[in-house]
Amino acid sequence: MGSKSGVHVLVVSFPPSQGNVNPLLRLAKCLASKGLLVTFSTTELIGQMMQKYNSCINTTTTVGDGQLRFDFFSDGSNVDELKCYELDAFMQSIDKNALMHQMETVGKDSFTHLINKQAQEGRPVSCIISNTFTPWALDVAAELGIPSAVLWIESFAVYSAYYHNFHGSASFPTIARPDLPVHLPSMPVLNPDEIPSFFLHPSSPYLGLRDAILGQFKNLSKAFCVFVDSFEELEHEIIESMSNLSPLKPIGPLFKSPQVANSSVRGDM
């Protein structure tokens, strides 16, 4: 079943964390409420986790003037073997770097198949919106000739840090110089403990996740827009400094998005 407008937006979320699923699901519900058909997609394992708390995931749900549905793809994991895990236990049990590599190989092909299936079933995808950990989704969209965008779930300030790190337009702490201060446009000088150390510090144990985020910047030319979960009044100067570098659009804060009718779907896992 399609939307009245004929527009079908496919949003894709990864990895399995509430902090990634919830903002994208809020955006999906906002888009659906405007009269669009929106498909929320993630891996089969995350889908099973979500189904524990959402009986409506197996059906198409009316949200405002549009519809929201779910469709899942394989990342190569043994779903039956892992389905007994709760989210926290699952995240502690896996090699996150290996998981990201697996997603880019097995998951990418499975995601392509899922997109083709939409057309075969009469609801071709009009646009793909991915989050920051799925840079390969932009590759798939480009290969299939589908417009794509990215949802950045952190602030413009954090986006600026990753952008300038990727492009080498600012210096960041290194193993040789761990105390190096960071100078970014329209921001005060940052000490090493004030940058996103989870990924950008040289001692970060999550290099696979970091590489996935930075890989998104390599692919941003394939996206028509980067939606940022922030707002103009909060970060006006930083937004101005980035306006000529990336196609950015503030759409936040998503957690304050107005409640829409018949929207009981949640991202609990």
PDB file of C-alpha atoms in Angstrom:
ATOM      1  CA  MET A   1       0.000   0.000   0.000  1.00  0.00           C
ATOM      2  CA  GLY A   2       1.416   3.393  -0.978  1.00  0.00           C
ATOM      3  CA  SER A   3       0.843   6.914   0.288  1.00  0.00           C
ATOM      4  CA  LYS A   4      -1.698   9.374  -1.057  1.00  0.00           C
ATOM      5  CA  SER A   5       1.188  11.504  -2.289  1.00  0.00           C
ATOM      6  CA  GLY A   6       2.915   8.556  -3.939  1.00  0.00           C
ATOM      7  CA  VAL A   7       6.075   9.299  -1.937  1.00  0.00           C
ATOM      8  CA  HIS A   8       7.752   6.419  -0.113  1.00  0.00           C
ATOM      9  CA  VAL A   9      10.589   7.280   2.273  1.00  0.00           C
ATOM     10  CA  LEU A  10      12.844   4.497   3.526  1.00  0.00           C
ATOM     11  CA  VAL A  11      14.798   5.227   6.710  1.00  0.00           C
ATOM     12  CA  VAL A  12      17.592   2.908   7.822  1.00  0.00           C
ATOM     13  CA  SER A  13      19.068   2.709  11.310  1.00  0.00           C
ATOM     14  CA  PHE A  14      22.130   0.996  12.728  1.00  0.00           C
ATOM     15  CA  PRO A  15      23.772   0.009  15.128  1.00  0.00           C
ATOM     16  CA  PRO A  16      21.445  -1.498  17.770  1.00  0.00           C
ATOM     17  CA  SER A  17      21.127   1.308  20.291  1.00  0.00           C
ATOM     18  CA  GLN A  18      18.232   3.376  21.556  1.00  0.00           C
ATOM     19  CA  GLY A  19      20.215   6.526  20.856  1.00  0.00           C
ATOM     20  CA  ASN A  20      20.251   5.738  17.143  1.00  0.00           C
ATOM     21  CA  VAL A  21      16.845   4.115  16.712  1.00  0.00           C
ATOM     22  CA  ASN A  22      14.707   6.647  18.594  1.00  0.00           C
ATOM     23  CA  PRO A  23      15.642   9.866  16.717  1.00  0.00           C
ATOM     24  CA  LEU A  24      15.235   8.198  13.335  1.00  0.00           C
ATOM     25  CA  LEU A  25      11.914   6.676  14.380  1.00  0.00           C
ATOM     26  CA  ARG A  26      10.702  10.103  15.538  1.00  0.00           C
ATOM     27  CA  LEU A  27      11.666  11.542  12.164  1.00  0.00           C
ATOM     28  CA  ALA A  28       9.902   8.648  10.426  1.00  0.00           C
ATOM     29  CA  LYS A  29       6.693   9.346  12.350  1.00  0.00           C
ATOM     30  CA  CYS A  30       6.909  13.075  11.601  1.00  0.00           C
ATOM     31  CA  LEU A  31       7.254  12.378   7.876  1.00  0.00           C
ATOM     32  CA  ALA A  32       4.440   9.834   7.908  1.00  0.00           C
ATOM     33  CA  SER A  33       2.146  12.288   9.689  1.00  0.00           C
ATOM     34  CA  LYS A  34       2.460  14.622   6.684  1.00  0.00           C
ATOM     35  CA  GLY A  35       0.847  12.068   4.389  1.00  0.00           C
ATOM     36  CA  LEU A  36       3.846   9.991   3.306  1.00  0.00           C
ATOM     37  CA  LEU A  37       4.437   6.264   3.378  1.00  0.00           C
ATOM     38  CA  VAL A  38       7.513   5.655   5.519  1.00  0.00           C
ATOM     39  CA  THR A  39       9.310   2.352   5.977  1.00  0.00           C
ATOM     40  CA  PHE A  40      11.587   2.053   8.994  1.00  0.00           C
ATOM     41  CA  SER A  41      14.343  -0.434   8.269  1.00  0.00           C
ATOM     42  CA  THR A  42      17.051  -1.974  10.394  1.00  0.00           C
ATOM     43  CA  THR A  43      18.546  -5.420  10.884  1.00  0.00           C
ATOM     44  CA  GLU A  44      16.455  -8.489  11.608  1.00  0.00           C
ATOM     45  CA  LEU A  45      17.992  -8.816  15.056  1.00  0.00           C
ATOM     46  CA  ILE A  46      17.112  -5.250  16.051  1.00  0.00           C
ATOM     47  CA  GLY A  47      13.675  -5.834  14.565  1.00  0.00           C
ATOM     48  CA  GLN A  48      13.132  -8.815  16.849  1.00  0.00           C
ATOM     49  CA  MET A  49      14.200  -6.747  19.848  1.00  0.00           C
ATOM     50  CA  MET A  50      11.710  -4.032  18.900  1.00  0.00           C
ATOM     51  CA  GLN A  51       8.903  -6.555  18.368  1.00  0.00           C
ATOM     52  CA  LYS A  52       9.058  -7.492  22.051  1.00  0.00           C
ATOM     53  CA  TYR A  53       7.606  -4.077  22.880  1.00  0.00           C
ATOM     54  CA  ASN A  54       5.646  -3.209  19.725  1.00  0.00           C
ATOM     55  CA  SER A  55       2.958  -5.557  18.485  1.00  0.00           C
ATOM     56  CA  CYS A  56       2.170  -3.165  15.623  1.00  0.00           C
ATOM     57  CA  ILE A  57       5.584  -3.597  13.982  1.00  0.00           C
ATOM     58  CA  ASN A  58       4.244  -6.468  11.900  1.00  0.00           C
ATOM     59  CA  THR A  59       1.512  -4.293  10.377  1.00  0.00           C
ATOM     60  CA  THR A  60       1.221  -0.969   8.569  1.00  0.00           C
ATOM     61  CA  THR A  61       0.229   1.715  11.073  1.00  0.00           C
ATOM     62  CA  THR A  62      -1.636   4.919  10.309  1.00  0.00           C
ATOM     63  CA  VAL A  63       0.295   7.907  11.645  1.00  0.00           C
ATOM     64  CA  GLY A  64      -1.418  11.245  11.147  1.00  0.00           C
ATOM     65  CA  ASP A  65      -2.213  11.539   7.441  1.00  0.00           C
ATOM     66  CA  GLY A  66       0.266   8.870   6.368  1.00  0.00           C
ATOM     67  CA  GLN A  67       1.474   5.391   7.150  1.00  0.00           C
ATOM     68  CA  LEU A  68       4.426   3.798   8.897  1.00  0.00           C
ATOM     69  CA  ARG A  69       5.624   0.260   8.292  1.00  0.00           C
ATOM     70  CA  PHE A  70       8.688  -1.815   9.158  1.00  0.00           C
ATOM     71  CA  ASP A  71      10.906  -4.025   7.041  1.00  0.00           C
ATOM     72  CA  PHE A  72      14.119  -5.675   8.171  1.00  0.00           C
ATOM     73  CA  PHE A  73      17.250  -6.955   6.454  1.00  0.00           C
ATOM     74  CA  SER A  74      19.972  -9.417   7.400  1.00  0.00           C
ATOM     75  CA  ASP A  75      23.412  -8.368   8.582  1.00  0.00           C
ATOM     76  CA  GLY A  76      24.651 -11.946   8.533  1.00  0.00           C
ATOM     77  CA  SER A  77      24.086 -12.529  12.250  1.00  0.00           C
ATOM     78  CA  ASN A  78      22.488 -15.713  13.537  1.00  0.00           C
ATOM     79  CA  VAL A  79      19.207 -14.230  14.728  1.00  0.00           C
ATOM     80  CA  ASP A  80      18.011 -17.405  16.465  1.00  0.00           C
ATOM     81  CA  GLU A  81      21.265 -17.636  18.389  1.00  0.00           C
ATOM     82  CA  LEU A  82      21.237 -13.999  19.505  1.00  0.00           C
ATOM     83  CA  LYS A  83      17.530 -13.313  20.025  1.00  0.00           C
ATOM     84  CA  CYS A  84      17.689 -14.355  23.680  1.00  0.00           C
ATOM     85  CA  TYR A  85      19.938 -11.384  24.449  1.00  0.00           C
ATOM     86  CA  GLU A  86      18.669  -8.148  25.904  1.00  0.00           C
ATOM     87  CA  LEU A  87      20.107  -5.058  24.217  1.00  0.00           C
ATOM     88  CA  ASP A  88      22.765  -4.236  26.826  1.00  0.00           C
ATOM     89  CA  ALA A  89      23.970  -7.831  27.012  1.00  0.00           C
ATOM     90  CA  PHE A  90      24.095  -8.064  23.233  1.00  0.00           C
ATOM     91  CA  MET A  91      26.180  -4.902  22.893  1.00  0.00           C
ATOM     92  CA  GLN A  92      28.624  -6.207  25.497  1.00  0.00           C
ATOM     93  CA  SER A  93      28.921  -9.591  23.805  1.00  0.00           C
ATOM     94  CA  ILE A  94      29.863  -8.478  20.300  1.00  0.00           C
ATOM     95  CA  ASP A  95      32.997  -7.212  18.597  1.00  0.00           C
ATOM     96  CA  LYS A  96      31.710  -3.814  17.459  1.00  0.00           C
ATOM     97  CA  ASN A  97      34.449  -3.295  14.891  1.00  0.00           C
ATOM     98  CA  ALA A  98      33.719  -6.685  13.312  1.00  0.00           C
ATOM     99  CA  LEU A  99      29.998  -5.907  13.377  1.00  0.00           C
ATOM    100  CA  MET A 100      30.496  -2.720  11.362  1.00  0.00           C
ATOM    101  CA  HIS A 101      32.569  -4.593   8.776  1.00  0.00           C
ATOM    102  CA  GLN A 102      29.912  -7.286   8.542  1.00  0.00           C
ATOM    103  CA  MET A 103      27.224  -4.667   7.993  1.00  0.00           C
ATOM    104  CA  GLU A 104      29.121  -3.125   5.099  1.00  0.00           C
ATOM    105  CA  THR A 105      29.487  -6.477   3.357  1.00  0.00           C
ATOM    106  CA  VAL A 106      26.526  -8.742   4.098  1.00  0.00           C
ATOM    107  CA  GLY A 107      24.173  -5.989   5.263  1.00  0.00           C
ATOM    108  CA  LYS A 108      24.711  -3.831   2.194  1.00  0.00           C
ATOM    109  CA  ASP A 109      23.653  -6.593  -0.200  1.00  0.00           C
ATOM    110  CA  SER A 110      20.657  -7.514   1.928  1.00  0.00           C
ATOM    111  CA  PHE A 111      19.601  -3.864   2.134  1.00  0.00           C
ATOM    112  CA  THR A 112      19.795  -3.572  -1.657  1.00  0.00           C
ATOM    113  CA  HIS A 113      17.515  -6.593  -1.956  1.00  0.00           C
ATOM    114  CA  LEU A 114      15.061  -5.002   0.487  1.00  0.00           C
ATOM    115  CA  ILE A 115      14.883  -1.835  -1.630  1.00  0.00           C
ATOM    116  CA  ASN A 116      14.289  -3.795  -4.824  1.00  0.00           C
ATOM    117  CA  LYS A 117      11.550  -5.740  -3.047  1.00  0.00           C
ATOM    118  CA  GLN A 118       9.686  -2.501  -2.335  1.00  0.00           C
ATOM    119  CA  ALA A 119       9.390  -1.784  -6.060  1.00  0.00           C
ATOM    120  CA  GLN A 120       8.351  -5.355  -6.818  1.00  0.00           C
ATOM    121  CA  GLU A 121       5.550  -5.046  -4.257  1.00  0.00           C
ATOM    122  CA  GLY A 122       4.250  -1.790  -5.717  1.00  0.00           C
ATOM    123  CA  ARG A 123       5.793   0.795  -3.407  1.00  0.00           C
ATOM    124  CA  PRO A 124       9.073   1.940  -5.014  1.00  0.00           C
ATOM    125  CA  VAL A 125      11.340   3.937  -2.735  1.00  0.00           C
ATOM    126  CA  SER A 126      11.409   7.686  -3.443  1.00  0.00           C
ATOM    127  CA  CYS A 127      14.064   8.678  -0.895  1.00  0.00           C
ATOM    128  CA  ILE A 128      16.429   7.015   1.588  1.00  0.00           C
ATOM    129  CA  ILE A 129      17.391   8.598   4.912  1.00  0.00           C
ATOM    130  CA  SER A 130      20.190   6.903   6.838  1.00  0.00           C
ATOM    131  CA  ASN A 131      21.985   7.593  10.079  1.00  0.00           C
ATOM    132  CA  THR A 132      25.676   8.230  10.571  1.00  0.00           C
ATOM    133  CA  PHE A 133      26.735   4.606  11.020  1.00  0.00           C
ATOM    134  CA  THR A 134      25.503   3.479   7.596  1.00  0.00           C
ATOM    135  CA  PRO A 135      27.641   5.302   5.001  1.00  0.00           C
ATOM    136  CA  TRP A 136      27.138   2.368   2.631  1.00  0.00           C
ATOM    137  CA  ALA A 137      23.424   3.245   2.431  1.00  0.00           C
ATOM    138  CA  LEU A 138      24.382   6.329   0.407  1.00  0.00           C
ATOM    139  CA  ASP A 139      26.330   4.087  -1.968  1.00  0.00           C
ATOM    140  CA  VAL A 140      23.309   1.843  -2.428  1.00  0.00           C
ATOM    141  CA  ALA A 141      21.031   4.828  -3.021  1.00  0.00           C
ATOM    142  CA  ALA A 142      23.407   6.283  -5.614  1.00  0.00           C
ATOM    143  CA  GLU A 143      23.733   2.944  -7.404  1.00  0.00           C
ATOM    144  CA  LEU A 144      19.934   2.650  -7.611  1.00  0.00           C
ATOM    145  CA  GLY A 145      19.386   6.294  -8.569  1.00  0.00           C
ATOM    146  CA  ILE A 146      17.427   7.119  -5.407  1.00  0.00           C
ATOM    147  CA  PRO A 147      17.832  10.517  -3.667  1.00  0.00           C
ATOM    148  CA  SER A 148      19.320  10.176  -0.196  1.00  0.00           C
ATOM    149  CA  ALA A 149      19.854  12.178   2.967  1.00  0.00           C
ATOM    150  CA  VAL A 150      21.471  11.655   6.364  1.00  0.00           C
ATOM    151  CA  LEU A 151      20.160  12.229   9.873  1.00  0.00           C
ATOM    152  CA  TRP A 152      22.902  13.494  12.185  1.00  0.00           C
ATOM    153  CA  ILE A 153      21.655  12.866  15.723  1.00  0.00           C
ATOM    154  CA  GLU A 154      24.191  15.048  17.525  1.00  0.00           C
ATOM    155  CA  SER A 155      24.814  18.783  17.558  1.00  0.00           C
ATOM    156  CA  PHE A 156      26.297  20.988  14.844  1.00  0.00           C
ATOM    157  CA  ALA A 157      29.326  21.421  17.114  1.00  0.00           C
ATOM    158  CA  VAL A 158      29.981  17.682  17.091  1.00  0.00           C
ATOM    159  CA  TYR A 159      29.357  17.568  13.344  1.00  0.00           C
ATOM    160  CA  SER A 160      31.943  20.318  12.923  1.00  0.00           C
ATOM    161  CA  ALA A 161      34.486  18.326  14.932  1.00  0.00           C
ATOM    162  CA  TYR A 162      34.067  15.225  12.771  1.00  0.00           C
ATOM    163  CA  TYR A 163      33.989  17.253   9.559  1.00  0.00           C
ATOM    164  CA  HIS A 164      37.254  19.058  10.260  1.00  0.00           C
ATOM    165  CA  ASN A 165      38.865  15.871  11.549  1.00  0.00           C
ATOM    166  CA  PHE A 166      37.989  14.031   8.343  1.00  0.00           C
ATOM    167  CA  HIS A 167      39.125  16.846   6.045  1.00  0.00           C
ATOM    168  CA  GLY A 168      42.280  17.586   8.022  1.00  0.00           C
ATOM    169  CA  SER A 169      41.299  21.236   8.358  1.00  0.00           C
ATOM    170  CA  ALA A 170      41.930  21.251  12.116  1.00  0.00           C
ATOM    171  CA  SER A 171      44.469  19.521  14.330  1.00  0.00           C
ATOM    172  CA  PHE A 172      43.331  16.907  16.837  1.00  0.00           C
ATOM    173  CA  PRO A 173      45.110  15.027  19.631  1.00  0.00           C
ATOM    174  CA  THR A 174      47.362  12.201  18.498  1.00  0.00           C
ATOM    175  CA  ILE A 175      49.201   9.440  20.280  1.00  0.00           C
ATOM    176  CA  ALA A 176      52.345  11.565  20.053  1.00  0.00           C
ATOM    177  CA  ARG A 177      50.532  14.749  21.137  1.00  0.00           C
ATOM    178  CA  PRO A 178      47.575  13.676  23.310  1.00  0.00           C
ATOM    179  CA  ASP A 179      47.244  17.131  24.916  1.00  0.00           C
ATOM    180  CA  LEU A 180      46.890  19.075  21.658  1.00  0.00           C
ATOM    181  CA  PRO A 181      44.123  21.727  21.888  1.00  0.00           C
ATOM    182  CA  VAL A 182      41.537  21.838  19.114  1.00  0.00           C
ATOM    183  CA  HIS A 183      40.660  25.012  17.191  1.00  0.00           C
ATOM    184  CA  LEU A 184      37.329  24.879  15.336  1.00  0.00           C
ATOM    185  CA  PRO A 185      35.473  27.726  13.562  1.00  0.00           C
ATOM    186  CA  SER A 186      33.024  29.728  15.703  1.00  0.00           C
ATOM    187  CA  MET A 187      33.907  27.736  18.811  1.00  0.00           C
ATOM    188  CA  PRO A 188      36.193  28.389  21.784  1.00  0.00           C
ATOM    189  CA  VAL A 189      39.469  26.494  21.916  1.00  0.00           C
ATOM    190  CA  LEU A 190      38.729  22.944  23.060  1.00  0.00           C
ATOM    191  CA  ASN A 191      40.873  20.877  25.373  1.00  0.00           C
ATOM    192  CA  PRO A 192      41.355  17.190  24.476  1.00  0.00           C
ATOM    193  CA  ASP A 193      38.781  16.141  27.081  1.00  0.00           C
ATOM    194  CA  GLU A 194      36.187  18.422  25.453  1.00  0.00           C
ATOM    195  CA  ILE A 195      36.104  16.758  22.040  1.00  0.00           C
ATOM    196  CA  PRO A 196      34.087  13.586  21.244  1.00  0.00           C
ATOM    197  CA  SER A 197      36.744  11.367  22.815  1.00  0.00           C
ATOM    198  CA  PHE A 198      34.566   8.284  22.367  1.00  0.00           C
ATOM    199  CA  PHE A 199      35.607   8.237  18.698  1.00  0.00           C
ATOM    200  CA  LEU A 200      38.014  11.075  17.916  1.00  0.00           C
ATOM    201  CA  HIS A 201      40.591  10.476  20.629  1.00  0.00           C
ATOM    202  CA  PRO A 202      43.520   8.329  19.387  1.00  0.00           C
ATOM    203  CA  SER A 203      43.055   5.876  22.255  1.00  0.00           C
ATOM    204  CA  SER A 204      39.409   5.136  21.399  1.00  0.00           C
ATOM    205  CA  PRO A 205      38.664   1.382  21.358  1.00  0.00           C
ATOM    206  CA  TYR A 206      35.856   1.878  18.831  1.00  0.00           C
ATOM    207  CA  LEU A 207      37.835   2.491  15.674  1.00  0.00           C
ATOM    208  CA  GLY A 208      35.328   0.604  13.520  1.00  0.00           C
ATOM    209  CA  LEU A 209      32.492   2.866  14.642  1.00  0.00           C
ATOM    210  CA  ARG A 210      34.686   5.932  14.208  1.00  0.00           C
ATOM    211  CA  ASP A 211      35.632   4.886  10.693  1.00  0.00           C
ATOM    212  CA  ALA A 212      31.952   4.382   9.855  1.00  0.00           C
ATOM    213  CA  ILE A 213      31.112   7.921  10.954  1.00  0.00           C
ATOM    214  CA  LEU A 214      34.074   9.435   9.137  1.00  0.00           C
ATOM    215  CA  GLY A 215      33.184   7.306   6.118  1.00  0.00           C
ATOM    216  CA  GLN A 216      29.887   9.155   5.986  1.00  0.00           C
ATOM    217  CA  PHE A 217      31.769  12.369   5.232  1.00  0.00           C
ATOM    218  CA  LYS A 218      33.460  10.686   2.287  1.00  0.00           C
ATOM    219  CA  ASN A 219      30.004   9.959   0.903  1.00  0.00           C
ATOM    220  CA  LEU A 220      28.204  13.197   1.757  1.00  0.00           C
ATOM    221  CA  SER A 221      28.400  14.437  -1.817  1.00  0.00           C
ATOM    222  CA  LYS A 222      25.887  11.686  -2.612  1.00  0.00           C
ATOM    223  CA  ALA A 223      23.334  13.087  -0.136  1.00  0.00           C
ATOM    224  CA  PHE A 224      21.146  16.064  -0.971  1.00  0.00           C
ATOM    225  CA  CYS A 225      20.931  17.069   2.696  1.00  0.00           C
ATOM    226  CA  VAL A 226      22.179  16.362   6.206  1.00  0.00           C
ATOM    227  CA  PHE A 227      19.354  16.764   8.709  1.00  0.00           C
ATOM    228  CA  VAL A 228      20.714  17.737  12.120  1.00  0.00           C
ATOM    229  CA  ASP A 229      18.900  17.098  15.392  1.00  0.00           C
ATOM    230  CA  SER A 230      19.526  20.623  16.670  1.00  0.00           C
ATOM    231  CA  PHE A 231      18.083  24.087  16.125  1.00  0.00           C
ATOM    232  CA  GLU A 232      19.155  27.472  14.807  1.00  0.00           C
ATOM    233  CA  GLU A 233      18.799  29.439  18.042  1.00  0.00           C
ATOM    234  CA  LEU A 234      21.155  27.108  19.893  1.00  0.00           C
ATOM    235  CA  GLU A 235      24.036  26.993  17.411  1.00  0.00           C
ATOM    236  CA  HIS A 236      23.574  29.909  15.024  1.00  0.00           C
ATOM    237  CA  GLU A 237      27.265  30.818  14.655  1.00  0.00           C
ATOM    238  CA  ILE A 238      28.402  27.238  14.097  1.00  0.00           C
ATOM    239  CA  ILE A 239      25.624  26.677  11.559  1.00  0.00           C
ATOM    240  CA  GLU A 240      26.752  29.805   9.720  1.00  0.00           C
ATOM    241  CA  SER A 241      30.367  28.616   9.694  1.00  0.00           C
ATOM    242  CA  MET A 242      29.347  25.241   8.231  1.00  0.00           C
ATOM    243  CA  SER A 243      26.731  26.488   5.765  1.00  0.00           C
ATOM    244  CA  ASN A 244      29.112  26.625   2.796  1.00  0.00           C
ATOM    245  CA  LEU A 245      30.760  23.300   3.600  1.00  0.00           C
ATOM    246  CA  SER A 246      27.831  20.876   3.863  1.00  0.00           C
ATOM    247  CA  PRO A 247      24.123  20.893   2.902  1.00  0.00           C
ATOM    248  CA  LEU A 248      22.949  21.104   6.523  1.00  0.00           C
ATOM    249  CA  LYS A 249      19.407  21.634   7.787  1.00  0.00           C
ATOM    250  CA  PRO A 250      18.438  21.856  11.478  1.00  0.00           C
ATOM    251  CA  ILE A 251      15.262  19.898  12.219  1.00  0.00           C
ATOM    252  CA  GLY A 252      15.498  19.428  15.976  1.00  0.00           C
ATOM    253  CA  PRO A 253      15.063  18.886  18.679  1.00  0.00           C
ATOM    254  CA  LEU A 254      13.305  15.711  17.552  1.00  0.00           C
ATOM    255  CA  PHE A 255      12.465  14.661  21.105  1.00  0.00           C
ATOM    256  CA  LYS A 256      10.214  17.743  21.257  1.00  0.00           C
ATOM    257  CA  SER A 257       8.392  16.863  18.044  1.00  0.00           C
ATOM    258  CA  PRO A 258       4.621  17.297  18.417  1.00  0.00           C
ATOM    259  CA  GLN A 259       2.684  14.141  19.164  1.00  0.00           C
ATOM    260  CA  VAL A 260       0.877  12.857  16.097  1.00  0.00           C
ATOM    261  CA  ALA A 261      -2.418  11.021  15.993  1.00  0.00           C
ATOM    262  CA  ASN A 262      -2.410   7.222  16.228  1.00  0.00           C
ATOM    263  CA  SER A 263       1.332   7.106  16.875  1.00  0.00           C
ATOM    264  CA  SER A 264       1.852   4.379  19.447  1.00  0.00           C
ATOM    265  CA  VAL A 265       4.950   2.884  17.811  1.00  0.00           C
ATOM    266  CA  ARG A 266       8.027   3.085  20.028  1.00  0.00           C
ATOM    267  CA  GLY A 267      11.692   2.306  19.560  1.00  0.00           C
ATOM    268  CA  ASP A 268      12.085   0.300  22.759  1.00  0.00           C
ATOM    269  CA  MET A 269      14.410  -2.689  22.554  1.00  0.00           C
TER     270      MET A 269
END
